[in-house]
Tab-separated table of C-alpha atoms and ligand atoms in Angstrom:
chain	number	residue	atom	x	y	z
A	1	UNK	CA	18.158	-20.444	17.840
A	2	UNK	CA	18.424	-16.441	18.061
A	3	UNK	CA	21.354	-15.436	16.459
A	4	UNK	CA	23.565	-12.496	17.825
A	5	UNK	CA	23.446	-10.260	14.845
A	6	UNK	CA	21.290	-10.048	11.494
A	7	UNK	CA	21.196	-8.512	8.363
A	8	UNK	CA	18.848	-5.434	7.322
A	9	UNK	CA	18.482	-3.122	4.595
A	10	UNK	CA	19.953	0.649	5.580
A	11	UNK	CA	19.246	3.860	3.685
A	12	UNK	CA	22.827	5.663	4.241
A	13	UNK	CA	22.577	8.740	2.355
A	14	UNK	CA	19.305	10.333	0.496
A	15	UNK	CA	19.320	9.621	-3.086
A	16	UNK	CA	17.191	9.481	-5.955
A	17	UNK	CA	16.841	5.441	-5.787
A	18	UNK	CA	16.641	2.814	-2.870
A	19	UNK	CA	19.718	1.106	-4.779
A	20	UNK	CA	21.397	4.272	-4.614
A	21	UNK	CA	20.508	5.355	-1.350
A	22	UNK	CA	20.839	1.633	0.508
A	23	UNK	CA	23.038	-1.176	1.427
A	24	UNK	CA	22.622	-4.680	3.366
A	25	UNK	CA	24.423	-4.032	6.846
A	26	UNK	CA	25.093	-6.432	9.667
A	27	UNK	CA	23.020	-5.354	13.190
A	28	UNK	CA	23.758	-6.588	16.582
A	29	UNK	CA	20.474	-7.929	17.686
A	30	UNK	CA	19.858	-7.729	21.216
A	31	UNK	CA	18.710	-10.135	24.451
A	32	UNK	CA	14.841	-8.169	24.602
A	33	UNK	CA	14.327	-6.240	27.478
A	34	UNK	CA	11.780	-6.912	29.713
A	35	UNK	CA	8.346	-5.700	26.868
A	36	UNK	CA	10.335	-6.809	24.196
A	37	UNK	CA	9.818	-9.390	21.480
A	38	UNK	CA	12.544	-11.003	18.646
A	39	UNK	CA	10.591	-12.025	15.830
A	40	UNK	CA	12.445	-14.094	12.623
A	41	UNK	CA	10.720	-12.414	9.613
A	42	UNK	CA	9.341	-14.852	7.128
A	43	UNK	CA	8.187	-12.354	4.861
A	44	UNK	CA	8.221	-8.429	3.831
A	45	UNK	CA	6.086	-6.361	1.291
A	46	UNK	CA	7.408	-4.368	-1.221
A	47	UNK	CA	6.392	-0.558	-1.592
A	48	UNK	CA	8.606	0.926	-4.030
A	49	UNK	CA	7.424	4.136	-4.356
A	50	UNK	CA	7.099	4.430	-0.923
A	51	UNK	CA	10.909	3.556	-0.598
A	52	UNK	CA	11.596	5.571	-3.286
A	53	UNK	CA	10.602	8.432	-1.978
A	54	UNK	CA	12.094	7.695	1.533
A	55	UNK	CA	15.253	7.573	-0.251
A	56	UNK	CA	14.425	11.408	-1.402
A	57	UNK	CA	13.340	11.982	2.133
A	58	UNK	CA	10.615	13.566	0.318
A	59	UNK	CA	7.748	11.691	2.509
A	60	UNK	CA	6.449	14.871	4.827
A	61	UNK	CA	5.478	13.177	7.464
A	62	UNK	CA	8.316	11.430	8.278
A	63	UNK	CA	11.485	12.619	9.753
A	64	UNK	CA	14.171	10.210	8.152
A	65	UNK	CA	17.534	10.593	10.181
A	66	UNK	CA	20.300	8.573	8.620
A	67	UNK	CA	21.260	5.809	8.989
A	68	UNK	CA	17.859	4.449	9.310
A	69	UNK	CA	16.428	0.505	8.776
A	70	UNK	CA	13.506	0.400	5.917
A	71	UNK	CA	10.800	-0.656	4.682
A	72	UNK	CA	7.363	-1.094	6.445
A	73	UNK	CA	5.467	-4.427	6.956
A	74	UNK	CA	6.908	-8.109	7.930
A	75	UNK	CA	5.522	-10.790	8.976
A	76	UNK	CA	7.312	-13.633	11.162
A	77	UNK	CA	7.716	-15.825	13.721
A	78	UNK	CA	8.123	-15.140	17.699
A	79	UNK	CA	11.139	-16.523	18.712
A	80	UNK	CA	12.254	-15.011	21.990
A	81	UNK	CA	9.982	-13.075	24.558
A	82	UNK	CA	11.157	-10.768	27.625
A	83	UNK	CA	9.979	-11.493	31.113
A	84	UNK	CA	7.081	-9.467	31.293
A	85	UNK	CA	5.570	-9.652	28.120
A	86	UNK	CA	1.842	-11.411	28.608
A	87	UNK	CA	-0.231	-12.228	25.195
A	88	UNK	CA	2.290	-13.310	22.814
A	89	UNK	CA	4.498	-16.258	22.982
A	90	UNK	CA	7.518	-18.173	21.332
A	91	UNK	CA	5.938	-19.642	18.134
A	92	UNK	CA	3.430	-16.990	17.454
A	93	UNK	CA	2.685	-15.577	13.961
A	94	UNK	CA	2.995	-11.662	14.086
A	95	UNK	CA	2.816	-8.776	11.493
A	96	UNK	CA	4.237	-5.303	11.837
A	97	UNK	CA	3.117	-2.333	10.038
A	98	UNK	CA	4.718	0.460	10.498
A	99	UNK	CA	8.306	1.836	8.666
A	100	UNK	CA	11.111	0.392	9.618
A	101	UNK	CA	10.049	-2.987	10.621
A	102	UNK	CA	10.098	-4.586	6.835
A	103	UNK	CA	13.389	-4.951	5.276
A	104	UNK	CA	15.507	-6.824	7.950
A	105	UNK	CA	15.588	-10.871	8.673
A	106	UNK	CA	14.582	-9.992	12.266
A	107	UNK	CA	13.100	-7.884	14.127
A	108	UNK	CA	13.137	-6.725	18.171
A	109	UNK	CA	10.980	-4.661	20.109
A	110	UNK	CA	8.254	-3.687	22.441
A	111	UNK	CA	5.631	-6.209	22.200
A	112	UNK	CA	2.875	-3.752	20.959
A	113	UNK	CA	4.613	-3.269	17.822
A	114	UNK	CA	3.462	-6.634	16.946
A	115	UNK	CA	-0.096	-7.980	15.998
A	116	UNK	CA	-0.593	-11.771	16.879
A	117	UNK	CA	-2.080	-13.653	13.376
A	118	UNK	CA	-3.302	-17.022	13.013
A	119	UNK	CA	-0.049	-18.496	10.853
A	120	UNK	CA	2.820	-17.822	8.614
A	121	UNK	CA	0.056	-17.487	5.236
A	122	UNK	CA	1.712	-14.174	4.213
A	123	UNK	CA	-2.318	-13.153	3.191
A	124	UNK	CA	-2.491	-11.728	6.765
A	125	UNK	CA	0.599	-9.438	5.932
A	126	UNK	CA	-1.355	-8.266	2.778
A	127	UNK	CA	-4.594	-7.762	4.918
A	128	UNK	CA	-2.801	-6.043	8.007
A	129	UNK	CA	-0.763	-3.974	5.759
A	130	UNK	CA	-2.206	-2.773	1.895
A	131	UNK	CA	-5.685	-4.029	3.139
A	132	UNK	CA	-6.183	-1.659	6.193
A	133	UNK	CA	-4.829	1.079	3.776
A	134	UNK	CA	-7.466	0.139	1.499
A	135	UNK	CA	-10.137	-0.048	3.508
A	136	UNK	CA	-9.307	2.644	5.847
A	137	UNK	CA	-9.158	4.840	2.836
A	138	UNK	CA	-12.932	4.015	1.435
A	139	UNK	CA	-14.264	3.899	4.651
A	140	UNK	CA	-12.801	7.080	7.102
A	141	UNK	CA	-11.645	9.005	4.213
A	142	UNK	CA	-13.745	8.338	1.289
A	143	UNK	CA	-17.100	7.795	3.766
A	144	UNK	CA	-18.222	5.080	1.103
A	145	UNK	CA	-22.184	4.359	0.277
A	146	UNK	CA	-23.469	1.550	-0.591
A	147	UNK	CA	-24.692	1.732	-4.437
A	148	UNK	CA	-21.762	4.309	-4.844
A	149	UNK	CA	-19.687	4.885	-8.188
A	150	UNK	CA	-16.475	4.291	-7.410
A	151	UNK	CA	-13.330	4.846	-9.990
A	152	UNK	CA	-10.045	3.312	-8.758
A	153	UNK	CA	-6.426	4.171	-10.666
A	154	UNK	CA	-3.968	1.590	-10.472
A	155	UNK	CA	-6.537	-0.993	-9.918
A	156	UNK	CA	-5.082	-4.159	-10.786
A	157	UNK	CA	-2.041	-2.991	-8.155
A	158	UNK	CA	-1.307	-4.345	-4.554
A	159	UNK	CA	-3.723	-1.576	-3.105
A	160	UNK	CA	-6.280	-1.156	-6.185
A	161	UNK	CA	-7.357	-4.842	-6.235
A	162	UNK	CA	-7.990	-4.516	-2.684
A	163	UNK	CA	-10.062	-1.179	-3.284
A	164	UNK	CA	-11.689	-3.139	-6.114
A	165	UNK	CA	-13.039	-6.053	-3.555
A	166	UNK	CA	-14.148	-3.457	-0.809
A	167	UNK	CA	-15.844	-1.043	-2.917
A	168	UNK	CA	-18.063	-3.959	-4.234
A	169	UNK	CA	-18.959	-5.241	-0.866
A	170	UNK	CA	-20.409	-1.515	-0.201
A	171	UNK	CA	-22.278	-2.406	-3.506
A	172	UNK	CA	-20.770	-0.289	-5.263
A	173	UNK	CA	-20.578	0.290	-9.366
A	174	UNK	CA	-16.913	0.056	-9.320
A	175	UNK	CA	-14.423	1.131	-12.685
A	176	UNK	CA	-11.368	-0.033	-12.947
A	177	UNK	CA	-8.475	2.317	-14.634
A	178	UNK	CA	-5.443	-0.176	-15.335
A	179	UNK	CA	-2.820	0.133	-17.441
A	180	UNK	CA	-2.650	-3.342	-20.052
A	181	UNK	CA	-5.008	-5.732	-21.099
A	182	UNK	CA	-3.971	-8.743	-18.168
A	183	UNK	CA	-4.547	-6.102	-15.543
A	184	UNK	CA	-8.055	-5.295	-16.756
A	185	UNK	CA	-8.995	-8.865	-16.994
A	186	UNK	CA	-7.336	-9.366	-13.194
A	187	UNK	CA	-9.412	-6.480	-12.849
A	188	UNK	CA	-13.048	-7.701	-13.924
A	189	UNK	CA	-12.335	-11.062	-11.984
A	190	UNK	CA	-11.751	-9.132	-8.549
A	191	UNK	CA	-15.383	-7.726	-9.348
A	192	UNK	CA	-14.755	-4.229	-11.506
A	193	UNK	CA	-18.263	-3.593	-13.818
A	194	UNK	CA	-15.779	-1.562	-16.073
A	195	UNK	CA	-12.516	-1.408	-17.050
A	196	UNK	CA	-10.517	1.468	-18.966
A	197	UNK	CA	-6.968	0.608	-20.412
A	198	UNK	CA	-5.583	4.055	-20.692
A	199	UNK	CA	-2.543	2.548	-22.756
A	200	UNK	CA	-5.282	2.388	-25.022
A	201	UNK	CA	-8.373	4.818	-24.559
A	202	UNK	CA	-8.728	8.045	-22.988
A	203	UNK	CA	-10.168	7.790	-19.487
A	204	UNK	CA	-11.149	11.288	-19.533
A	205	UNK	CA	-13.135	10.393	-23.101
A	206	UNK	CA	-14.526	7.624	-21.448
A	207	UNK	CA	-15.419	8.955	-18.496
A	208	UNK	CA	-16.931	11.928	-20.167
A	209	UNK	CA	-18.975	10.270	-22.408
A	210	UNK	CA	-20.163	7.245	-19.534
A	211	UNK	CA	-19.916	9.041	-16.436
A	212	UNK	CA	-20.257	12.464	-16.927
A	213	UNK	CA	-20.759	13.941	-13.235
A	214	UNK	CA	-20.911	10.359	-11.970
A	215	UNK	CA	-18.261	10.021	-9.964
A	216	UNK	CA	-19.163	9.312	-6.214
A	217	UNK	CA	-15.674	8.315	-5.099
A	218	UNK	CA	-12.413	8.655	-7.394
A	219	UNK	CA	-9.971	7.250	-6.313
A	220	UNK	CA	-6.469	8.188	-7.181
A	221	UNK	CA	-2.524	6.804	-6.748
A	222	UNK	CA	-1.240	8.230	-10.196
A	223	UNK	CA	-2.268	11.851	-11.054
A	224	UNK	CA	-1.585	13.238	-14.152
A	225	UNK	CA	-4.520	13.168	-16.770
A	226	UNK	CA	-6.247	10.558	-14.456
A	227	UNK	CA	-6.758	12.869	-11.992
A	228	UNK	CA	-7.309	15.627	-14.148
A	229	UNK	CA	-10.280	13.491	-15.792
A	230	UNK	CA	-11.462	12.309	-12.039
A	231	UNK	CA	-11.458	15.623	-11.059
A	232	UNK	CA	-13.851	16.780	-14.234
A	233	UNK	CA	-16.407	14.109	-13.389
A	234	UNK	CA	-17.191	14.233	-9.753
A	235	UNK	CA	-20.642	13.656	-8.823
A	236	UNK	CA	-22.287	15.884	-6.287
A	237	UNK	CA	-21.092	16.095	-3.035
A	238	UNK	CA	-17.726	13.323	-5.152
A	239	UNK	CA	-14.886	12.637	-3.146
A	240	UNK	CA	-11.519	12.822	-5.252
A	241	UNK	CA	-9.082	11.350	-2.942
A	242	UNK	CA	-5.201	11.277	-3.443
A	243	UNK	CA	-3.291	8.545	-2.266
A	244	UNK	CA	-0.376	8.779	-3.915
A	245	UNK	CA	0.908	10.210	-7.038
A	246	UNK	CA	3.579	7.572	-9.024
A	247	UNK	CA	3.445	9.652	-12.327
A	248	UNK	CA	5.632	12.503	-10.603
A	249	UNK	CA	8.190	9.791	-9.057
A	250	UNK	CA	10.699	11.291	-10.941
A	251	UNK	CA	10.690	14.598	-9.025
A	252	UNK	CA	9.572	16.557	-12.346
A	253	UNK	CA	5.553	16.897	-11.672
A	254	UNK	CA	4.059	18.834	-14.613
A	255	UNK	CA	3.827	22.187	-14.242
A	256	UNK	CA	-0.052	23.028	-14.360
A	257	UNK	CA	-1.758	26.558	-15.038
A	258	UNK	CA	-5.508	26.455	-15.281
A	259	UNK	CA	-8.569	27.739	-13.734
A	260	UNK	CA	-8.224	26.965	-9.762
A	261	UNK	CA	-10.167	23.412	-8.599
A	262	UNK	CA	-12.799	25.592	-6.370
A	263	UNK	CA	-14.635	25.902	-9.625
A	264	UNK	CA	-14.923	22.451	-10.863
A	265	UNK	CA	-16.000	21.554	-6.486
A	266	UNK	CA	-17.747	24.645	-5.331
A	267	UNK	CA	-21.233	23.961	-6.969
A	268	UNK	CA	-21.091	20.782	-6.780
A	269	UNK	CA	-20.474	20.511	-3.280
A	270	UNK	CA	-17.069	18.422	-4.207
A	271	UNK	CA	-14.512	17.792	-2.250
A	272	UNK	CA	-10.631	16.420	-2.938
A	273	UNK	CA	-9.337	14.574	0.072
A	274	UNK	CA	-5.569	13.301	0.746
A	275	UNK	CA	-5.454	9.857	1.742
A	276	UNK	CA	-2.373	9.114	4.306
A	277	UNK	CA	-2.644	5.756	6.225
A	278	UNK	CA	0.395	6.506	8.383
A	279	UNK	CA	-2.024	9.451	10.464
A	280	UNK	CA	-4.877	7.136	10.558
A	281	UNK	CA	-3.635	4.735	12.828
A	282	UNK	CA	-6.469	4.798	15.307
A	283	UNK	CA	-8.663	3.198	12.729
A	284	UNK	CA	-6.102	0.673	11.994
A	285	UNK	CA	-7.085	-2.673	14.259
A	286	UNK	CA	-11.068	-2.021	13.153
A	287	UNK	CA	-9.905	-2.176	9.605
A	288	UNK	CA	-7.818	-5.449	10.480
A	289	UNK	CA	-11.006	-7.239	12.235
A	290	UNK	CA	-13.340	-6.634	9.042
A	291	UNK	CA	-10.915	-7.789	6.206
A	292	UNK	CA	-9.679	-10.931	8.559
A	293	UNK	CA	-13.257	-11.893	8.998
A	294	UNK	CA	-14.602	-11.201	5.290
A	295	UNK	CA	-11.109	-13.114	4.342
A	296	UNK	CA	-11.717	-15.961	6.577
A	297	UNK	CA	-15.600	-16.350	5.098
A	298	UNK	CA	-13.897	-16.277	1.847
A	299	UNK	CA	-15.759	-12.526	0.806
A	300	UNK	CA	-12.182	-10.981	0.050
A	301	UNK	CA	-9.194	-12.603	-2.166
A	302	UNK	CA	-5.422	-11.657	-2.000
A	303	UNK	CA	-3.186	-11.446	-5.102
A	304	UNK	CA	0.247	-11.535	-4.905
A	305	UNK	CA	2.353	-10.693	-7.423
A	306	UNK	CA	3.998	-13.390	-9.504
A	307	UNK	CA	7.537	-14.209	-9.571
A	308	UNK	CA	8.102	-13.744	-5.841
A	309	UNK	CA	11.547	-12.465	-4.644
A	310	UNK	CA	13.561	-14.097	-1.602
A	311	UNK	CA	15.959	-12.787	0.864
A	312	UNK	CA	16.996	-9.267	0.977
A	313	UNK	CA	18.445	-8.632	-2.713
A	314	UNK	CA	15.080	-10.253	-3.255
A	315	UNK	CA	13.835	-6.987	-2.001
A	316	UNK	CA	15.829	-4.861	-4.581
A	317	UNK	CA	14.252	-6.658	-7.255
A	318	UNK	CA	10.839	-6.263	-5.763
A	319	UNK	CA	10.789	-2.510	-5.218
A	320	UNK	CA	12.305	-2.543	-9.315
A	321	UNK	CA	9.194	-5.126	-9.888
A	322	UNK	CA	6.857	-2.439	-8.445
A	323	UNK	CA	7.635	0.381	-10.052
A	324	UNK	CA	8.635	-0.610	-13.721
A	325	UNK	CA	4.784	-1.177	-13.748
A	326	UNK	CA	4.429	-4.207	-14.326
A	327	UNK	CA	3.164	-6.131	-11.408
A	328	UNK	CA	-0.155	-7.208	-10.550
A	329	UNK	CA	-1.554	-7.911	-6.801
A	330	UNK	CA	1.053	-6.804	-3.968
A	331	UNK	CA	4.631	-8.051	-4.570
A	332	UNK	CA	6.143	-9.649	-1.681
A	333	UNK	CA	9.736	-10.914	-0.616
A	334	UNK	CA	10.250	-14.182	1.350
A	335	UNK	CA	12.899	-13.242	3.573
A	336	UNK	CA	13.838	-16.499	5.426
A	337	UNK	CA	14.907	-19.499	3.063
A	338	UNK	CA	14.928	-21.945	5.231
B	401	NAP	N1	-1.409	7.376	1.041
B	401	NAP	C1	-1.164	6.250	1.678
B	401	NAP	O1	-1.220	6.151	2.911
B	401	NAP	C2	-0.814	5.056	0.866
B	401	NAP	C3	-0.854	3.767	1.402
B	401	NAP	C4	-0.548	2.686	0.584
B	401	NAP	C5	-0.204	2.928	-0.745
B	401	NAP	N2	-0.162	4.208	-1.212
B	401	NAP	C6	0.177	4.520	-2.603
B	401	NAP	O2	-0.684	3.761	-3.418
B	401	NAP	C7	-0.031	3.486	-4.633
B	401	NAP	C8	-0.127	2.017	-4.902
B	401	NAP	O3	0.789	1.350	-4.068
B	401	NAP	P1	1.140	-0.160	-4.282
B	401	NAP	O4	2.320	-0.413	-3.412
B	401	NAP	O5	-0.075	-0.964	-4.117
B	401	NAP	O6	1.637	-0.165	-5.772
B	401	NAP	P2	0.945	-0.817	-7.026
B	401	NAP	O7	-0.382	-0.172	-7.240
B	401	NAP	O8	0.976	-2.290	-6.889
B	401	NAP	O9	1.951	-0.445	-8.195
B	401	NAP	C9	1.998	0.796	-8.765
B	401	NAP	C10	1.067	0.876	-9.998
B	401	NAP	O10	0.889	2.244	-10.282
B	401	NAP	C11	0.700	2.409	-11.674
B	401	NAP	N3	1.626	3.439	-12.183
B	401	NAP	C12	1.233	4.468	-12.956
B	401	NAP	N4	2.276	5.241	-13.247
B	401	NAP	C13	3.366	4.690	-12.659
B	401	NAP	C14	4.748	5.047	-12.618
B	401	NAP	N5	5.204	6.140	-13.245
B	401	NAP	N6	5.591	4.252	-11.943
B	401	NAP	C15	5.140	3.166	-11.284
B	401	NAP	N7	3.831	2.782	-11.281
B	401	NAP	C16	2.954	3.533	-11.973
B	401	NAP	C17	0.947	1.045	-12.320
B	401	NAP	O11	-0.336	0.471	-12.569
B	401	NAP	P3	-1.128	0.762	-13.942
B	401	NAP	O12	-0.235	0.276	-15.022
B	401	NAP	O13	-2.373	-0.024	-13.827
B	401	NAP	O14	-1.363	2.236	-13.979
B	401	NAP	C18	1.671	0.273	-11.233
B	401	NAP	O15	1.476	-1.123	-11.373
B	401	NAP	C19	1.386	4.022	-4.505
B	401	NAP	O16	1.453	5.299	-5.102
B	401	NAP	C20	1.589	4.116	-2.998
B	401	NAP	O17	2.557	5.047	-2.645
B	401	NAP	C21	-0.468	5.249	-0.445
């Protein structure tokens, strides 16, 4: 039965944590209007520095006016549908994708918010969510070869061993940059030909003395002396691309003076590109079609992070999960305990 109200997380006031900034509030939820949809979320994924920096409303692209709902991708279950809504029905798996549809037990709204999946496997939330990121990243922004050498940061993480999977079915030579021993060996198993644990060698060492000038695609989430070493050993015509930057989630990135990057790109014919899935939506349901097919032939595997959190102070613990550094795969909440 649809209840008349649910509970959601709310950022109230900007802050330098989601703890800090959020609390669990009680919504009224609606009858749906005509186009609408109520879906009972089964389950959300966590992206903690994502959240984080929500809470700083320091993401640029995204006018946060408070009170807002939070977090980005859900998956759940169709359990009302307004009168002129044709394609999805009561019983339907769905996933959402797009901030704030994640951290609330249900959702409402206009049917084309919501993307009809085959069941409640929370896979197709990894797919529709980290995976089109991913792949949408390699693909449009990247413009991935085949026989390509590819360096991923944070690969062992809920978007690197996603990168790691798609990078090798372009062919590529892919290295993995983790940070611990179980990562790197998560790492190798997803496909990587090499691994560097920068807890314990220097990826620019290694890099310079392996892959001098080699780098096709470098992929980046953690700047610092990652990207500084990417950056050093592009290939011709290498793509750097940023997609995030978790070593400056404190708010304090280090202050660099040195030569200006047009001289470590300009003869090289180089290139650093920002990765920001949120403006690339037009390439979105493409990206969905390829990694549901190459998951369905079995050509693509999904970690998820292990323990896995429930209900929404399951969500607290997942965004701490995610960025203490410790997880592996994509960590994930169940929201309904039923
Ligand atoms: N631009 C976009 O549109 C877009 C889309 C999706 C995700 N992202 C970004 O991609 C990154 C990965 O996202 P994810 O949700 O899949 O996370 P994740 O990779 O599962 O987790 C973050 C990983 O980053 C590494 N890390 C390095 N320094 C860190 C620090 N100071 N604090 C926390 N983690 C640190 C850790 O791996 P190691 O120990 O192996 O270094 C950690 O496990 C995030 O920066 C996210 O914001 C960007």
């Amino acid at each position: 039965m649809v209840p008349n109200q649910y509970q959601a997380i709310e950022l109230q006031r900007f802050a330098d944590s989601f703890k800090a900034g959020t609390e669990i509030v009680t919504k009224p939820l609606p009858s749906p209007g005509d186009n609408d949809v109520v879906v009972r979320n089964l389950y959300c994924g966590i992206n903690g520095i994502f959240d984080t920096q929500i809470t700083k409303n320091a993401v640029d692209y995204v006018k946060v006016s408070l009170p807002t709902l939070t977090g980005v991708e859900a998956l759940g279950v169709v359990e009302a549908v307004g009168d002129k809504v044709s394609g999805l029905a009561v019983g339907d798996h769905v996933v959402t994708t797009r901030f704030p549809s994640g951290y609330r037990q249900w959702n409402i709204g206009d049917a084309s918010n919501f993307i009809k999946v085959k069941d409640g496997n929370p896979h197709w939330l990894v797919l529709a969510s980290t995976g089109v990121s991913a792949y949408v990243a390699l693909t449009q922004v990247g413009q991935i070869k085949a026989g390509e050498t590819v360096a991923i940061s944070a690969a062992a993480g809920g978007l690197g061993h996603l990168l790691i999977q798609i990078a090798k079915s372009f062919g590529c030579h892919v290295i993995a940059i983790c940070g611990g021993d179980k990562k790197g060996e998560l790492a190798r198993q997803l496909g990587a030909d090499d691994v560097i644990n920068y807890r314990e060698v220097s990826v620019r060492d290694y890099l310079c003395t392996h892959y001098k000038d080699k780098l096709d695609i470098a992929f980046d989430t953690v700047s610092g002396p990652i990207h500084d070493a990417f950056l050093d050993n592009l290939a011709v015509h290498g793509r750097l691309i940023v997609a995030g930057a978790a070593e400056d989630l404190d708010g304090k990135p280090e202050l660099v003076t040195r030569p200006r990057i047009a001289h470590k790109l300009y003869y090289k014919g180089a290139s650093v590109r920002s990765f920001m899935n949120g403006l690339l939506t037009e390439y979105w349901p493409n990206a969905r079609d390829v990694l549901f097919s190459m998951y369905e032939k079995g050509e693509l595997n999904v970690v998820m992070d292990d323990p896995q959190f429930e209900g929404l102070e399951g969500v607290y613990q997942g965004v701490e999960r995610l960025i203490s550094g410790q997880s592996m795969g994509k960590v994930m909440v169940k929201l309904d305990q039923q």
